[in-house]
mmCIF file of C-alpha atoms in Angstrom:
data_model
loop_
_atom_site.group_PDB
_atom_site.id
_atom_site.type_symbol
_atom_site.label_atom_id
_atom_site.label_comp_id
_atom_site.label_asym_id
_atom_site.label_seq_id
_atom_site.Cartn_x
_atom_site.Cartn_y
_atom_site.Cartn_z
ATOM 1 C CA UNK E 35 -30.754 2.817 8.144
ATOM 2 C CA UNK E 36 -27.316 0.487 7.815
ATOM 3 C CA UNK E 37 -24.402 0.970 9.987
ATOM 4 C CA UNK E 38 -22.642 2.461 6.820
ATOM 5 C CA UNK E 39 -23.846 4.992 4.283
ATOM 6 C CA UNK E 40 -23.482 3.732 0.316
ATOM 7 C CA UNK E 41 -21.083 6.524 0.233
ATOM 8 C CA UNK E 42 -18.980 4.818 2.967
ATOM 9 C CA UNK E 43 -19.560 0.990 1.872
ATOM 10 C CA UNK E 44 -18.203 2.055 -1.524
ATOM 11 C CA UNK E 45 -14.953 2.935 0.422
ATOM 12 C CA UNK E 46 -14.724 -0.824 1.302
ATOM 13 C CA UNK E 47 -15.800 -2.237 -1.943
ATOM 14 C CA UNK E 48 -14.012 -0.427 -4.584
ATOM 15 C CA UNK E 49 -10.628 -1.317 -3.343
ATOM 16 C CA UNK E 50 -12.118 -4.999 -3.561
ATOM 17 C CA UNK E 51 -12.453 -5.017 -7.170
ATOM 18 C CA UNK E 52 -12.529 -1.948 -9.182
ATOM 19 C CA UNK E 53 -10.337 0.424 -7.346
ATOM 20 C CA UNK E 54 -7.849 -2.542 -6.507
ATOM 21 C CA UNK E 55 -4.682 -0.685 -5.058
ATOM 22 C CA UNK E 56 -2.239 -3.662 -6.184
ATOM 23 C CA UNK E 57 -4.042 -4.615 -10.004
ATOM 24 C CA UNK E 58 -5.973 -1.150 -10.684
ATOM 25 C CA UNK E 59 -3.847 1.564 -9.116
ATOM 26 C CA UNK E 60 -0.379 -0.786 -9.406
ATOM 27 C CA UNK E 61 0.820 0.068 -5.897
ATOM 28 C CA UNK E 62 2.457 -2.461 -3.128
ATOM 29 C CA UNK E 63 3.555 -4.495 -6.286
ATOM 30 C CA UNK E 64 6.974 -5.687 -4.540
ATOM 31 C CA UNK E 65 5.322 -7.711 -1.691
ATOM 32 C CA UNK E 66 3.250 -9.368 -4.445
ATOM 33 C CA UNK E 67 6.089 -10.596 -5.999
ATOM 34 C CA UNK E 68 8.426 -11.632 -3.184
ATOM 35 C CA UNK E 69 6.609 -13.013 0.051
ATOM 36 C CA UNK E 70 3.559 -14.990 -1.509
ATOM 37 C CA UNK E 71 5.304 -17.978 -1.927
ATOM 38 C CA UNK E 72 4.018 -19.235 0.977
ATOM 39 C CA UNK E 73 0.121 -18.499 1.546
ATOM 40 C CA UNK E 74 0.796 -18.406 5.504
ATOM 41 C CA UNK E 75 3.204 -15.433 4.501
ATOM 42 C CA UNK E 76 0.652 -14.088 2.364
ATOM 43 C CA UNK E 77 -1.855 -13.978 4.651
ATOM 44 C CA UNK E 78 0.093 -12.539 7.646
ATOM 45 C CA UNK E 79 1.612 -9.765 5.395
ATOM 46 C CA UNK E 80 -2.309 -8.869 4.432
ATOM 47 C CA UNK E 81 -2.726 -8.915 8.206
ATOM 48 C CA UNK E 82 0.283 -6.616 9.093
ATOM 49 C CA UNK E 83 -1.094 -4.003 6.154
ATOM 50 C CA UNK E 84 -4.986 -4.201 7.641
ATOM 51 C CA UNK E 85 -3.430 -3.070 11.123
ATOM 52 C CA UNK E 86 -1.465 -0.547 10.340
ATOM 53 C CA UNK E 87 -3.050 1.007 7.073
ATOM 54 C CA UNK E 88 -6.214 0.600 9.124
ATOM 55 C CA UNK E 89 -4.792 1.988 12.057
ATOM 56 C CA UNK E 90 -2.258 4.898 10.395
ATOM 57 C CA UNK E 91 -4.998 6.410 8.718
ATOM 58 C CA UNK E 92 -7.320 7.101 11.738
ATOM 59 C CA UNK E 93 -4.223 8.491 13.345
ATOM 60 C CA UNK E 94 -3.483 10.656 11.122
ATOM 61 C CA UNK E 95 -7.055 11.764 10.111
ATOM 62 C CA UNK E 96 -7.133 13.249 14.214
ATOM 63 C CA UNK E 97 -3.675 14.623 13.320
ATOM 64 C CA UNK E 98 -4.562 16.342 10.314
ATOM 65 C CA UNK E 99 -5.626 19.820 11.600
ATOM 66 C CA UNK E 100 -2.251 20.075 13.414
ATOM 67 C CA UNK E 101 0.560 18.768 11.470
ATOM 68 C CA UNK E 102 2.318 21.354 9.785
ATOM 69 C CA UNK E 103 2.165 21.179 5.934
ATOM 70 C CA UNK E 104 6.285 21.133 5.600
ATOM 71 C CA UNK E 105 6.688 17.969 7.835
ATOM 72 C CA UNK E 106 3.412 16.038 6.684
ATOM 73 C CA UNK E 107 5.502 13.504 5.088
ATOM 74 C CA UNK E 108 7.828 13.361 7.737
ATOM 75 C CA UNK E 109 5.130 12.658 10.522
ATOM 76 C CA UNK E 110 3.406 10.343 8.375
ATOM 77 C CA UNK E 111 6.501 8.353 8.087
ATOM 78 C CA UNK E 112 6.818 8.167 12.407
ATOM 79 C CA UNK E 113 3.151 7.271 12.534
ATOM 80 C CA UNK E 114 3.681 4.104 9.917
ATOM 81 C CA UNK E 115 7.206 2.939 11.252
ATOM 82 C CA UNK E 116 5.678 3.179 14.921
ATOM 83 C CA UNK E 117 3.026 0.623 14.143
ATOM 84 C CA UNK E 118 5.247 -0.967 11.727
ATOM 85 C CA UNK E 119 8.008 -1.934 14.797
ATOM 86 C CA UNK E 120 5.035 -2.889 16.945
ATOM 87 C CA UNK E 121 3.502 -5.760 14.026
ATOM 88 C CA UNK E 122 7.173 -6.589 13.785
ATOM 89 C CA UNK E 123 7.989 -7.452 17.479
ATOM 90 C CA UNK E 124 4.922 -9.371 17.670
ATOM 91 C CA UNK E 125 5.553 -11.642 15.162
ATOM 92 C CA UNK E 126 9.217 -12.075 16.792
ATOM 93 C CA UNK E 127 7.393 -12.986 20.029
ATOM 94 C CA UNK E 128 4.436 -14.929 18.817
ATOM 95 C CA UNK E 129 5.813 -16.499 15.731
ATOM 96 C CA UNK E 130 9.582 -16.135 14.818
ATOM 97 C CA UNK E 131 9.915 -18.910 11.951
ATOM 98 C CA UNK E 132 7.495 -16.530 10.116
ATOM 99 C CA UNK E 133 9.379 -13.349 11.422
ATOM 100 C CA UNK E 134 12.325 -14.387 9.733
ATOM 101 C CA UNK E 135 10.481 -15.851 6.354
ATOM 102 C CA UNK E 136 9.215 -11.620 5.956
ATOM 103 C CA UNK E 137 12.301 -10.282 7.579
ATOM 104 C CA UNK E 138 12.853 -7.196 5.296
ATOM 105 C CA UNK E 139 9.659 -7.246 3.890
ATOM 106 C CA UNK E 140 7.656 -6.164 7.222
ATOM 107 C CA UNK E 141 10.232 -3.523 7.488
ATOM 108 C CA UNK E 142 9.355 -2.286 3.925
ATOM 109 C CA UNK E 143 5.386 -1.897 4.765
ATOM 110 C CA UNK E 144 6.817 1.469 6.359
ATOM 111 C CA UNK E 145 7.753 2.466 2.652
ATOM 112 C CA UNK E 146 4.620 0.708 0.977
ATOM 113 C CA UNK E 147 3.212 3.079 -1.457
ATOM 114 C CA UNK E 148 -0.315 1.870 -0.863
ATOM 115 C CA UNK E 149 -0.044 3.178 2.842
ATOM 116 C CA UNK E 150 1.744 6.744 2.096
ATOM 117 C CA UNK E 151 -0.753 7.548 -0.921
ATOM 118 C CA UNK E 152 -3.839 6.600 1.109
ATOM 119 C CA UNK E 153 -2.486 9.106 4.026
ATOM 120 C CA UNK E 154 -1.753 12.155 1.581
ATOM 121 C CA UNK E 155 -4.878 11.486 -0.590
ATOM 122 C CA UNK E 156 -7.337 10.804 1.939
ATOM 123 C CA UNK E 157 -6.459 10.509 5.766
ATOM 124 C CA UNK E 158 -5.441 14.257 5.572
ATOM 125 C CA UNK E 159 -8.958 15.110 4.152
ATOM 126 C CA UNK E 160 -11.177 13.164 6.225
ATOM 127 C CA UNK E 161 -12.601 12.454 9.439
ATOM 128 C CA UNK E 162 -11.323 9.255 11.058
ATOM 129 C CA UNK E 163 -14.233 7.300 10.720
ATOM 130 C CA UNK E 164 -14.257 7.566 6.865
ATOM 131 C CA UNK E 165 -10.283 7.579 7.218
ATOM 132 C CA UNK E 166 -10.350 4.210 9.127
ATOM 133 C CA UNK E 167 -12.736 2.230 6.272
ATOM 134 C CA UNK E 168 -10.373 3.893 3.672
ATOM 135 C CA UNK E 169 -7.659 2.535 5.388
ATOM 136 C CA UNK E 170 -9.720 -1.082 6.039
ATOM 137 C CA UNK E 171 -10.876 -1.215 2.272
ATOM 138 C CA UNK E 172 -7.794 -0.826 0.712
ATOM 139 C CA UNK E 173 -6.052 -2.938 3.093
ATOM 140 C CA UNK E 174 -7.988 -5.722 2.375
ATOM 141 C CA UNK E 175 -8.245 -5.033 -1.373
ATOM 142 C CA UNK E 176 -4.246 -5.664 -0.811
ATOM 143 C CA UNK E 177 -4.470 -8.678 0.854
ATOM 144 C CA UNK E 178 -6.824 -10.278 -1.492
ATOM 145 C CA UNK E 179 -4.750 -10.205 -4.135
ATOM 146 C CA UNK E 180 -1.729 -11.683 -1.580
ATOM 147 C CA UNK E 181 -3.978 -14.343 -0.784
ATOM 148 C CA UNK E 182 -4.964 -15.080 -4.539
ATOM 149 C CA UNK E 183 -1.565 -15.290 -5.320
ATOM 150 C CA UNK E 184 0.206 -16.833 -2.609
ATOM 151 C CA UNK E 185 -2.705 -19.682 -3.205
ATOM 152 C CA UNK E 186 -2.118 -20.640 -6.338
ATOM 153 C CA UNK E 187 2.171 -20.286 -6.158
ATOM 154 C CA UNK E 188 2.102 -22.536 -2.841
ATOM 155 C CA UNK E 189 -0.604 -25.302 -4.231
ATOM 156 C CA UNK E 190 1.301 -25.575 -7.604
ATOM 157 C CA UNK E 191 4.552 -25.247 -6.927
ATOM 158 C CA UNK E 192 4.587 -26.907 -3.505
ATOM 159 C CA UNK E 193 1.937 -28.994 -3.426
ATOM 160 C CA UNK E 194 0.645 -27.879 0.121
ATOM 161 C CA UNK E 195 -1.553 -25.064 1.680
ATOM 162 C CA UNK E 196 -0.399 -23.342 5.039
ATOM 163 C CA UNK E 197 2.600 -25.688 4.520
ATOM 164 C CA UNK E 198 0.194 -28.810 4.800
ATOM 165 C CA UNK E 199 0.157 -31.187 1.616
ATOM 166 C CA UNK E 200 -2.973 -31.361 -0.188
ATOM 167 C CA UNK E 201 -1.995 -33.429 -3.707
ATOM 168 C CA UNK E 202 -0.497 -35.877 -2.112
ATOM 169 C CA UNK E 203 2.780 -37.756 -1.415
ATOM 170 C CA UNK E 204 5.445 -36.479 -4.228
ATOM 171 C CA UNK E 205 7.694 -38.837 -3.096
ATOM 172 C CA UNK E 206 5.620 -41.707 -2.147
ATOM 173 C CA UNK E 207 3.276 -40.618 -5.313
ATOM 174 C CA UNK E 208 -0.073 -40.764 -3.945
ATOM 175 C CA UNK E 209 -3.056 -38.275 -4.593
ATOM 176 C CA UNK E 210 -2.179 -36.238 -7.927
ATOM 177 C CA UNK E 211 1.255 -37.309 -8.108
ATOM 178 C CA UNK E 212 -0.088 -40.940 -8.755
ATOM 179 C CA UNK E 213 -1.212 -39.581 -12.228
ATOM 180 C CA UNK E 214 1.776 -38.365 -13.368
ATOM 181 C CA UNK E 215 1.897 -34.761 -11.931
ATOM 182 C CA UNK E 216 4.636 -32.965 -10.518
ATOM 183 C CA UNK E 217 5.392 -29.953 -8.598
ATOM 184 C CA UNK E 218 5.824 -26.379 -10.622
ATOM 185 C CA UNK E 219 8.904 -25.650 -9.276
ATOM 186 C CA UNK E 220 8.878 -22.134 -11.115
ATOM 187 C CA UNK E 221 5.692 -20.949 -9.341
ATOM 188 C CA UNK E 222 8.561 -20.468 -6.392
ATOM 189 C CA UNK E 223 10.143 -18.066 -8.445
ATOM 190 C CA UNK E 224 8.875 -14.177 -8.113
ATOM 191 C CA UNK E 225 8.313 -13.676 -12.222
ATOM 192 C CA UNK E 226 5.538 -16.472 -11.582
ATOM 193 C CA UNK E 227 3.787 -13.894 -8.714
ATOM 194 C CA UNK E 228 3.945 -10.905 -11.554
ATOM 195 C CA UNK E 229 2.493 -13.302 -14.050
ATOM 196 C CA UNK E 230 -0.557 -14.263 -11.720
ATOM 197 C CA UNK E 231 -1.197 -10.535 -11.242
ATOM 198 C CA UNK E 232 -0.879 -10.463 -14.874
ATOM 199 C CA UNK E 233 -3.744 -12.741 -15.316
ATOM 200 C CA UNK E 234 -6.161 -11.265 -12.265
ATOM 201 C CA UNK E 235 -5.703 -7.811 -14.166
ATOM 202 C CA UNK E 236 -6.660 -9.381 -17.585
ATOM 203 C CA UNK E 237 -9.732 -11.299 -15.887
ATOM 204 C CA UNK E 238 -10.758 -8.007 -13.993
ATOM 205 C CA UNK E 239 -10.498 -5.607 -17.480
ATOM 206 C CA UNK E 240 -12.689 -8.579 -18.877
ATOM 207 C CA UNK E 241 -15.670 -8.347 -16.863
ATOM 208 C CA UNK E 242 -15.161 -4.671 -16.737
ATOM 209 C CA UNK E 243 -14.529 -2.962 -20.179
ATOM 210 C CA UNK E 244 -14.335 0.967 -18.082
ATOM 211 C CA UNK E 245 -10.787 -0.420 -16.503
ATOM 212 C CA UNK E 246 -9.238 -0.610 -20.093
ATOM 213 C CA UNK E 247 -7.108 2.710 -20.479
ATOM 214 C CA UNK E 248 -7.364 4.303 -23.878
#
């Protein structure tokens, strides 16, 4: 017998793909747009929402037989903006260039609708074990789609990959640039982030007819 029941993998694997909380359940749509112009920032914001989505929810699954109902929300809120200050002062003392590239954004995870929903609709109704791969599933189902997009917006409209060049020399014109190609300068812009979640959506309601409301 596995380590996880198909009951409990499933909580992992839908958020992957067909329970996406970003492209299926259009949540957590603002960090999308803003911070993955950079894959670095991508990546470290998907990191921040694994730890404390991951985290918040087993918290508040041992809570949930003793918060009163009328302050759920307000609890809920201490429990994300506690872990919340503790990602942020790490990045401050581990990597501050990066600290001040999310700036607002890490502040916002407190507010990130993919976090509050998954504590209402599930970490209140399960036991933290279940509560914590909730939590880890749709965490990472978030940062995929950071990563996807932060990929593509940094290689085309920068040229580089964790800030490291990887067409070539635009100005000397080696690699790609030899041929003729340029950088995409509005793949920096955030309307170029909705469009690539535009085009993950359309490729996932392809493969996947059930995904196409009526």
């Amino acid at each position: 017998m596995g380590l996880l029941s198909k009951k409990d993998s499933k909580l992992i694997t839908d958020p992957l793909a067909d329970n996406n909380p970003i492209t299926i359940q259009v949540l957590g749509i603002c960090s999308a747009l803003a911070i993955t112009a950079e894959l670095k920032a991508s990546l470290v914001m998907g990191i921040a929402v694994l730890f404390v989505l991951g985290i918040g929810n087993v918290v508040i699954s041992l809570m949930r037989n003793i918060i009163p109902s009328k302050i759920r929300i307000i609890v809920q809120l201490i429990v994300v903006a506690t872990l919340v200050i503790i990602v942020d002062q790490v990045l401050k003392a581990f990597s501050y260039e990066l600290s001040k590239t999310l700036s607002v954004f890490i502040g916002l995870i407190i507010t990130n609708c993919i976090i509050m929903g998954r504590f209402e609709a599930f970490a209140l109704g399960n036991g933290p074990w279940r509560a914590f791969l909730d939590g880890i599933g749709n965490a990472l189902g978030y940062a995929v789609i950071l990563i996807i997009v932060g990929f593509f917006r940094e290689l085309l409209g920068s040229g580089t990959l964790f800030g490291i060049p990887v067409l070539g020399d635009a100005i000397e014109k080696t690699g790609v640039y030899a041929l003729g190609y340029e950088n995409n300068g509005f793949m920096l812009m955030p309307p170029m982030a909705l469009i690539i979640v535009g085009l993950i959506i359309w490729v996932q309601r392809s493969r996947n007819k059930a995904l196409i409301e009526d």
